[in-house]
PDB file of C-alpha atoms in Angstrom:
ATOM      1  CA  ALA A   1       3.066   4.124 -17.054  1.00 72.00           C
ATOM      2  CA  GLN A   2       3.331   5.498 -13.588  1.00 79.00           C
ATOM      3  CA  LYS A   3       6.601   5.053 -11.746  1.00 91.00           C
ATOM      4  CA  ILE A   4       7.854   5.856  -8.264  1.00 96.00           C
ATOM      5  CA  THR A   5      11.565   6.133  -7.490  1.00 96.00           C
ATOM      6  CA  GLN A   6      13.034   6.065  -4.017  1.00 97.00           C
ATOM      7  CA  THR A   7      16.785   6.362  -4.377  1.00 96.00           C
ATOM      8  CA  GLN A   8      17.753   5.902  -0.730  1.00 96.00           C
ATOM      9  CA  PRO A   9      17.759   2.217   0.242  1.00 94.00           C
ATOM     10  CA  GLY A  10      18.705   3.154   3.796  1.00 96.00           C
ATOM     11  CA  MET A  11      18.889   6.287   5.913  1.00 96.00           C
ATOM     12  CA  PHE A  12      20.187   6.936   9.407  1.00 97.00           C
ATOM     13  CA  VAL A  13      19.171   9.781  11.702  1.00 97.00           C
ATOM     14  CA  GLN A  14      19.859  10.722  15.285  1.00 97.00           C
ATOM     15  CA  GLU A  15      16.941  10.785  17.670  1.00 97.00           C
ATOM     16  CA  LYS A  16      15.246  14.226  17.827  1.00 97.00           C
ATOM     17  CA  GLU A  17      16.691  15.320  14.496  1.00 97.00           C
ATOM     18  CA  ALA A  18      14.743  15.818  11.267  1.00 98.00           C
ATOM     19  CA  VAL A  19      15.135  13.556   8.251  1.00 98.00           C
ATOM     20  CA  THR A  20      14.017  13.786   4.626  1.00 98.00           C
ATOM     21  CA  LEU A  21      13.122  10.697   2.611  1.00 98.00           C
ATOM     22  CA  ASP A  22      13.207  11.242  -1.124  1.00 98.00           C
ATOM     23  CA  CYS A  23      10.558  10.287  -3.640  1.00 98.00           C
ATOM     24  CA  THR A  24      10.289  11.178  -7.296  1.00 97.00           C
ATOM     25  CA  TYR A  25       7.499  10.133  -9.566  1.00 96.00           C
ATOM     26  CA  ASP A  26       6.725   9.928 -13.226  1.00 93.00           C
ATOM     27  CA  THR A  27       3.258  10.268 -14.679  1.00 90.00           C
ATOM     28  CA  SER A  28       1.543  11.855 -17.642  1.00 87.00           C
ATOM     29  CA  ASP A  29      -1.660  12.340 -15.673  1.00 86.00           C
ATOM     30  CA  GLN A  30      -2.744  15.752 -14.444  1.00 87.00           C
ATOM     31  CA  SER A  31      -4.765  14.502 -11.496  1.00 88.00           C
ATOM     32  CA  TYR A  32      -3.017  12.164  -9.093  1.00 91.00           C
ATOM     33  CA  GLY A  33      -2.464  11.513  -5.427  1.00 92.00           C
ATOM     34  CA  LEU A  34       0.766  10.838  -3.585  1.00 95.00           C
ATOM     35  CA  PHE A  35       0.900   8.794  -0.407  1.00 96.00           C
ATOM     36  CA  TRP A  36       3.464   7.762   2.154  1.00 98.00           C
ATOM     37  CA  TYR A  37       3.179   4.581   4.163  1.00 97.00           C
ATOM     38  CA  LYS A  38       5.241   3.269   7.067  1.00 97.00           C
ATOM     39  CA  GLN A  39       6.002  -0.425   7.437  1.00 94.00           C
ATOM     40  CA  PRO A  40       7.487  -1.375  10.820  1.00 95.00           C
ATOM     41  CA  SER A  41       9.287  -4.662  11.279  1.00 92.00           C
ATOM     42  CA  SER A  42       5.968  -6.218  12.334  1.00 90.00           C
ATOM     43  CA  GLY A  43       4.884  -5.888   8.705  1.00 89.00           C
ATOM     44  CA  GLU A  44       1.725  -3.804   8.662  1.00 90.00           C
ATOM     45  CA  MET A  45       1.347  -0.846   6.285  1.00 93.00           C
ATOM     46  CA  ILE A  46       0.425   2.360   8.067  1.00 95.00           C
ATOM     47  CA  PHE A  47      -0.863   5.368   6.124  1.00 95.00           C
ATOM     48  CA  LEU A  48       1.011   8.544   7.022  1.00 97.00           C
ATOM     49  CA  ILE A  49       0.181  11.404   4.695  1.00 97.00           C
ATOM     50  CA  TYR A  50      -1.497  12.338   1.416  1.00 95.00           C
ATOM     51  CA  GLN A  51      -0.829  15.055  -1.166  1.00 95.00           C
ATOM     52  CA  GLY A  52      -3.113  15.760  -4.083  1.00 92.00           C
ATOM     53  CA  SER A  53      -1.636  17.024  -7.323  1.00 92.00           C
ATOM     54  CA  TYR A  54      -3.845  20.126  -7.213  1.00 91.00           C
ATOM     55  CA  ASP A  55      -3.192  20.924  -3.563  1.00 90.00           C
ATOM     56  CA  GLU A  56      -1.428  24.259  -3.305  1.00 86.00           C
ATOM     57  CA  GLN A  57      -0.243  23.732   0.245  1.00 93.00           C
ATOM     58  CA  ASN A  58       2.205  21.054   1.314  1.00 96.00           C
ATOM     59  CA  ALA A  59       0.483  18.402   3.400  1.00 96.00           C
ATOM     60  CA  THR A  60       1.265  18.093   7.097  1.00 97.00           C
ATOM     61  CA  GLU A  61       0.233  15.494   9.675  1.00 96.00           C
ATOM     62  CA  GLY A  62       1.779  15.990  13.075  1.00 97.00           C
ATOM     63  CA  ARG A  63       5.530  15.349  12.748  1.00 98.00           C
ATOM     64  CA  TYR A  64       5.166  14.373   9.091  1.00 98.00           C
ATOM     65  CA  SER A  65       5.190  16.857   6.254  1.00 97.00           C
ATOM     66  CA  LEU A  66       5.405  16.424   2.540  1.00 97.00           C
ATOM     67  CA  ASN A  67       7.711  18.645   0.497  1.00 97.00           C
ATOM     68  CA  PHE A  68       5.782  18.646  -2.778  1.00 96.00           C
ATOM     69  CA  GLN A  69       7.559  20.110  -5.808  1.00 96.00           C
ATOM     70  CA  LYS A  70       5.275  19.487  -8.739  1.00 94.00           C
ATOM     71  CA  ALA A  71       7.560  20.848 -11.448  1.00 93.00           C
ATOM     72  CA  ARG A  72      10.350  18.562 -10.272  1.00 95.00           C
ATOM     73  CA  LYS A  73       7.915  15.675  -9.723  1.00 95.00           C
ATOM     74  CA  SER A  74       9.121  15.097  -6.213  1.00 97.00           C
ATOM     75  CA  ALA A  75       7.215  14.375  -3.024  1.00 97.00           C
ATOM     76  CA  ASN A  76       9.721  14.063  -0.224  1.00 98.00           C
ATOM     77  CA  LEU A  77       8.634  13.055   3.267  1.00 98.00           C
ATOM     78  CA  VAL A  78      10.047  15.091   6.132  1.00 98.00           C
ATOM     79  CA  ILE A  79       9.927  13.626   9.625  1.00 98.00           C
ATOM     80  CA  SER A  80      10.691  16.146  12.336  1.00 97.00           C
ATOM     81  CA  ALA A  81      11.988  15.321  15.797  1.00 97.00           C
ATOM     82  CA  SER A  82      12.707  11.676  14.987  1.00 97.00           C
ATOM     83  CA  GLN A  83      11.807   9.069  17.575  1.00 97.00           C
ATOM     84  CA  LEU A  84      13.134   5.536  18.020  1.00 97.00           C
ATOM     85  CA  GLY A  85       9.710   4.240  16.977  1.00 97.00           C
ATOM     86  CA  ASP A  86      10.139   5.879  13.579  1.00 98.00           C
ATOM     87  CA  SER A  87      12.606   3.153  12.614  1.00 98.00           C
ATOM     88  CA  ALA A  88      10.837   1.328   9.777  1.00 97.00           C
ATOM     89  CA  MET A  89      10.538   0.990   6.004  1.00 96.00           C
ATOM     90  CA  TYR A  90       8.886   3.949   4.321  1.00 98.00           C
ATOM     91  CA  PHE A  91       7.113   3.615   1.005  1.00 97.00           C
ATOM     92  CA  CYS A  92       6.072   6.348  -1.374  1.00 98.00           C
ATOM     93  CA  ALA A  93       3.071   5.534  -3.561  1.00 97.00           C
ATOM     94  CA  MET A  94       1.016   7.193  -6.273  1.00 95.00           C
ATOM     95  CA  ARG A  95      -2.502   6.828  -7.533  1.00 91.00           C
ATOM     96  CA  ASP A  96      -3.922   8.193 -10.733  1.00 77.00           C
ATOM     97  CA  GLN A  97      -7.164   9.772  -9.563  1.00 66.00           C
ATOM     98  CA  GLY A  98      -8.598  10.071 -13.030  1.00 65.00           C
ATOM     99  CA  GLY A  99      -8.646   6.426 -13.915  1.00 71.00           C
ATOM    100  CA  SER A 100      -6.753   3.529 -12.368  1.00 77.00           C
ATOM    101  CA  GLU A 101      -7.496   2.727  -8.754  1.00 82.00           C
ATOM    102  CA  LYS A 102      -4.256   0.957  -8.005  1.00 90.00           C
ATOM    103  CA  LEU A 103      -1.451   2.329  -5.901  1.00 94.00           C
ATOM    104  CA  VAL A 104       1.990   2.132  -7.484  1.00 94.00           C
ATOM    105  CA  PHE A 105       4.710   1.820  -4.861  1.00 96.00           C
ATOM    106  CA  GLY A 106       8.382   2.622  -4.766  1.00 96.00           C
ATOM    107  CA  LYS A 107      10.968   0.181  -3.438  1.00 95.00           C
ATOM    108  CA  GLY A 108      11.066   1.864  -0.058  1.00 96.00           C
ATOM    109  CA  THR A 109      13.639   3.432   2.243  1.00 97.00           C
ATOM    110  CA  LYS A 110      14.713   1.796   5.476  1.00 97.00           C
ATOM    111  CA  LEU A 111      15.021   4.441   8.182  1.00 98.00           C
ATOM    112  CA  THR A 112      17.019   3.749  11.305  1.00 98.00           C
ATOM    113  CA  VAL A 113      16.794   6.178  14.203  1.00 98.00           C
ATOM    114  CA  ASN A 114      19.816   6.046  16.479  1.00 96.00           C
ATOM    115  CA  PRO A 115      19.609   6.965  20.174  1.00 95.00           C
TER     116      PRO A 115
ATOM    117  CA  GLU B   1     -10.531   4.037  15.185  1.00 74.00           C
ATOM    118  CA  PRO B   2     -11.850   1.662  12.484  1.00 79.00           C
ATOM    119  CA  GLU B   3      -9.303  -0.628  10.908  1.00 91.00           C
ATOM    120  CA  VAL B   4      -8.948  -3.330   8.303  1.00 95.00           C
ATOM    121  CA  THR B   5      -8.486  -6.797   9.765  1.00 95.00           C
ATOM    122  CA  GLN B   6      -7.062  -9.915   8.117  1.00 96.00           C
ATOM    123  CA  THR B   7      -6.997 -13.579   9.015  1.00 96.00           C
ATOM    124  CA  PRO B   8      -4.967 -15.653   9.362  1.00 96.00           C
ATOM    125  CA  SER B   9      -1.815 -13.706  10.162  1.00 95.00           C
ATOM    126  CA  HIS B  10       0.297 -16.560   8.824  1.00 97.00           C
ATOM    127  CA  GLN B  11      -0.655 -19.450   6.569  1.00 97.00           C
ATOM    128  CA  VAL B  12       1.552 -22.344   5.598  1.00 97.00           C
ATOM    129  CA  THR B  13       0.407 -24.575   2.753  1.00 97.00           C
ATOM    130  CA  GLN B  14       1.690 -27.224   0.405  1.00 97.00           C
ATOM    131  CA  MET B  15       2.226 -26.461  -3.265  1.00 97.00           C
ATOM    132  CA  GLY B  16      -0.919 -27.177  -5.253  1.00 97.00           C
ATOM    133  CA  GLN B  17      -3.276 -26.593  -2.347  1.00 97.00           C
ATOM    134  CA  GLU B  18      -6.032 -23.993  -2.316  1.00 97.00           C
ATOM    135  CA  VAL B  19      -5.882 -21.151   0.192  1.00 98.00           C
ATOM    136  CA  ILE B  20      -8.402 -18.505   1.146  1.00 97.00           C
ATOM    137  CA  LEU B  21      -7.221 -15.288   2.725  1.00 98.00           C
ATOM    138  CA  ARG B  22      -9.835 -13.305   4.588  1.00 97.00           C
ATOM    139  CA  CYS B  23     -10.277  -9.611   5.178  1.00 97.00           C
ATOM    140  CA  VAL B  24     -12.803  -7.407   6.914  1.00 96.00           C
ATOM    141  CA  PRO B  25     -12.592  -3.919   5.382  1.00 95.00           C
ATOM    142  CA  ILE B  26     -13.550  -0.742   7.182  1.00 93.00           C
ATOM    143  CA  SER B  27     -17.324  -0.793   7.401  1.00 89.00           C
ATOM    144  CA  ASN B  28     -18.291   2.290   5.392  1.00 88.00           C
ATOM    145  CA  HIS B  29     -15.675   1.796   2.691  1.00 91.00           C
ATOM    146  CA  LEU B  30     -16.769   0.949  -0.832  1.00 90.00           C
ATOM    147  CA  TYR B  31     -13.554  -0.054  -2.614  1.00 92.00           C
ATOM    148  CA  PHE B  32     -11.544  -3.096  -1.693  1.00 94.00           C
ATOM    149  CA  TYR B  33      -8.096  -4.188  -2.813  1.00 96.00           C
ATOM    150  CA  TRP B  34      -5.542  -6.938  -2.576  1.00 97.00           C
ATOM    151  CA  TYR B  35      -1.807  -6.311  -2.823  1.00 98.00           C
ATOM    152  CA  ARG B  36       1.139  -8.601  -2.301  1.00 97.00           C
ATOM    153  CA  GLN B  37       4.705  -8.049  -1.181  1.00 95.00           C
ATOM    154  CA  ILE B  38       7.299 -10.707  -1.890  1.00 95.00           C
ATOM    155  CA  LEU B  39       9.940 -10.668   0.843  1.00 90.00           C
ATOM    156  CA  GLY B  40      12.260  -7.702   0.442  1.00 86.00           C
ATOM    157  CA  GLN B  41      10.457  -6.335  -2.583  1.00 88.00           C
ATOM    158  CA  LYS B  42       7.982  -3.582  -3.203  1.00 89.00           C
ATOM    159  CA  VAL B  43       4.244  -3.819  -2.772  1.00 94.00           C
ATOM    160  CA  GLU B  44       2.395  -4.902  -5.933  1.00 95.00           C
ATOM    161  CA  PHE B  45      -1.248  -4.363  -6.836  1.00 96.00           C
ATOM    162  CA  LEU B  46      -3.313  -7.467  -7.527  1.00 97.00           C
ATOM    163  CA  VAL B  47      -6.957  -6.479  -7.821  1.00 96.00           C
ATOM    164  CA  SER B  48      -9.568  -3.914  -6.929  1.00 94.00           C
ATOM    165  CA  PHE B  49     -13.239  -4.639  -6.241  1.00 94.00           C
ATOM    166  CA  TYR B  50     -16.211  -2.321  -6.281  1.00 91.00           C
ATOM    167  CA  ASN B  51     -19.959  -2.838  -6.356  1.00 89.00           C
ATOM    168  CA  ASN B  52     -19.533  -6.618  -6.158  1.00 90.00           C
ATOM    169  CA  GLU B  53     -17.279  -6.964  -9.146  1.00 93.00           C
ATOM    170  CA  ILE B  54     -13.640  -6.676 -10.111  1.00 94.00           C
ATOM    171  CA  SER B  55     -12.938  -3.145 -11.306  1.00 92.00           C
ATOM    172  CA  GLU B  56      -9.259  -3.583 -12.119  1.00 92.00           C
ATOM    173  CA  LYS B  57      -6.676  -6.350 -11.997  1.00 94.00           C
ATOM    174  CA  SER B  58      -2.988  -6.677 -12.697  1.00 94.00           C
ATOM    175  CA  GLU B  59      -1.215  -9.191 -14.888  1.00 93.00           C
ATOM    176  CA  ILE B  60      -0.293 -11.081 -11.724  1.00 94.00           C
ATOM    177  CA  PHE B  61      -3.966 -11.757 -11.041  1.00 96.00           C
ATOM    178  CA  ASP B  62      -4.392 -14.726 -13.358  1.00 93.00           C
ATOM    179  CA  ASP B  63      -6.979 -17.511 -13.407  1.00 94.00           C
ATOM    180  CA  GLN B  64      -5.509 -19.017 -10.234  1.00 96.00           C
ATOM    181  CA  PHE B  65      -6.769 -16.048  -8.253  1.00 97.00           C
ATOM    182  CA  SER B  66     -10.311 -15.038  -7.425  1.00 97.00           C
ATOM    183  CA  VAL B  67     -11.956 -12.578  -5.063  1.00 97.00           C
ATOM    184  CA  GLU B  68     -15.322 -12.566  -3.419  1.00 95.00           C
ATOM    185  CA  ARG B  69     -17.408 -10.544  -1.018  1.00 92.00           C
ATOM    186  CA  PRO B  70     -19.556 -13.339   0.369  1.00 87.00           C
ATOM    187  CA  ASP B  71     -21.471 -11.129   2.790  1.00 87.00           C
ATOM    188  CA  GLY B  72     -21.656  -7.514   3.896  1.00 79.00           C
ATOM    189  CA  SER B  73     -18.409  -7.566   5.826  1.00 88.00           C
ATOM    190  CA  ASN B  74     -15.882 -10.078   4.472  1.00 93.00           C
ATOM    191  CA  PHE B  75     -13.663  -9.838   1.404  1.00 96.00           C
ATOM    192  CA  THR B  76     -11.679 -12.900   0.388  1.00 97.00           C
ATOM    193  CA  LEU B  77      -8.794 -13.784  -1.905  1.00 98.00           C
ATOM    194  CA  LYS B  78      -8.623 -17.372  -3.111  1.00 97.00           C
ATOM    195  CA  ILE B  79      -5.592 -18.957  -4.714  1.00 97.00           C
ATOM    196  CA  ARG B  80      -6.724 -22.204  -6.326  1.00 96.00           C
ATOM    197  CA  SER B  81      -3.471 -24.090  -6.755  1.00 94.00           C
ATOM    198  CA  THR B  82      -0.615 -22.446  -4.923  1.00 96.00           C
ATOM    199  CA  LYS B  83       2.884 -22.248  -6.349  1.00 96.00           C
ATOM    200  CA  LEU B  84       6.161 -21.672  -4.551  1.00 96.00           C
ATOM    201  CA  GLU B  85       6.310 -18.179  -6.037  1.00 95.00           C
ATOM    202  CA  ASP B  86       3.006 -17.266  -4.388  1.00 97.00           C
ATOM    203  CA  SER B  87       4.863 -17.068  -1.064  1.00 97.00           C
ATOM    204  CA  ALA B  88       4.471 -13.441  -0.013  1.00 97.00           C
ATOM    205  CA  MET B  89       2.739 -11.074   2.372  1.00 96.00           C
ATOM    206  CA  TYR B  90      -0.786 -10.391   1.151  1.00 98.00           C
ATOM    207  CA  PHE B  91      -2.385  -7.112   2.126  1.00 97.00           C
ATOM    208  CA  CYS B  92      -6.036  -6.232   1.980  1.00 97.00           C
ATOM    209  CA  ALA B  93      -6.942  -2.553   1.753  1.00 96.00           C
ATOM    210  CA  SER B  94     -10.106  -0.529   1.573  1.00 95.00           C
ATOM    211  CA  SER B  95     -11.013   3.034   0.712  1.00 92.00           C
ATOM    212  CA  TYR B  96     -13.910   5.442   0.643  1.00 87.00           C
ATOM    213  CA  PRO B  97     -14.176   7.416  -2.578  1.00 76.00           C
ATOM    214  CA  ARG B  98     -13.174  11.059  -2.353  1.00 69.00           C
ATOM    215  CA  PRO B  99     -11.773  13.342  -1.389  1.00 60.00           C
ATOM    216  CA  THR B 100      -8.460  11.542  -1.135  1.00 71.00           C
ATOM    217  CA  ASP B 101      -9.278   7.880  -1.908  1.00 80.00           C
ATOM    218  CA  THR B 102      -6.762   6.941   0.761  1.00 91.00           C
ATOM    219  CA  GLN B 103      -6.342   3.193   0.975  1.00 94.00           C
ATOM    220  CA  TYR B 104      -6.075   1.790   4.483  1.00 95.00           C
ATOM    221  CA  PHE B 105      -4.232  -1.481   4.758  1.00 96.00           C
ATOM    222  CA  GLY B 106      -4.755  -4.462   6.986  1.00 95.00           C
ATOM    223  CA  PRO B 107      -1.897  -6.067   8.928  1.00 95.00           C
ATOM    224  CA  GLY B 108      -1.295  -8.642   6.181  1.00 96.00           C
ATOM    225  CA  THR B 109      -1.293 -12.421   5.872  1.00 97.00           C
ATOM    226  CA  ARG B 110       2.078 -14.051   5.397  1.00 97.00           C
ATOM    227  CA  LEU B 111       1.603 -16.965   3.010  1.00 98.00           C
ATOM    228  CA  THR B 112       4.310 -19.619   2.881  1.00 97.00           C
ATOM    229  CA  VAL B 113       4.062 -22.250   0.163  1.00 97.00           C
ATOM    230  CA  LEU B 114       6.212 -25.342   0.718  1.00 96.00           C
TER     231      LEU B 114
END
């Protein structure tokens, strides 16, 4: 069964600094996708970034980048130049792209950006 | 930019009552999903829907739950007889197959069962 582990319940970062949110995953599938979502206090789930298991380059989207280490089964999210609006819950999720359509989520990390 | 919409944003109901949660997926998407998030917990998959039928469901999605796409735009989740433990945020999501199958979520409906 697929599993996502986010070991940091909470993280703090100073405004304008970079922060890394950890995510490790467990799967026996060869083809899978990894996703990060942001959930502000208002509750919506906002897609941030995607990494495919066969992608050779680490994904980047603006200030977000994904540090993908396939051998270690980790997919850490890096947020550069943190802003106050980055304060939110961040969820790592995985989808088996060869079969199941469901996303499996981790428990999330609450990021607080301090001024 | 196209987005998934959900109504209502908050629904309060009495235990045993039926509720229908509504979603309008992104217009050119083909796969539709429901997830739920009990307060303070992680997001859990309920069901996926493709080509007018359920393609996958979780063990949570028992006979009390049903989904429907009554027309070309709406996607609904019905809970026939609500229980206290059904209180949660319910998210609708949609995706277009390939290349990434990214699921885009709606803002959620907070269901409170009293």
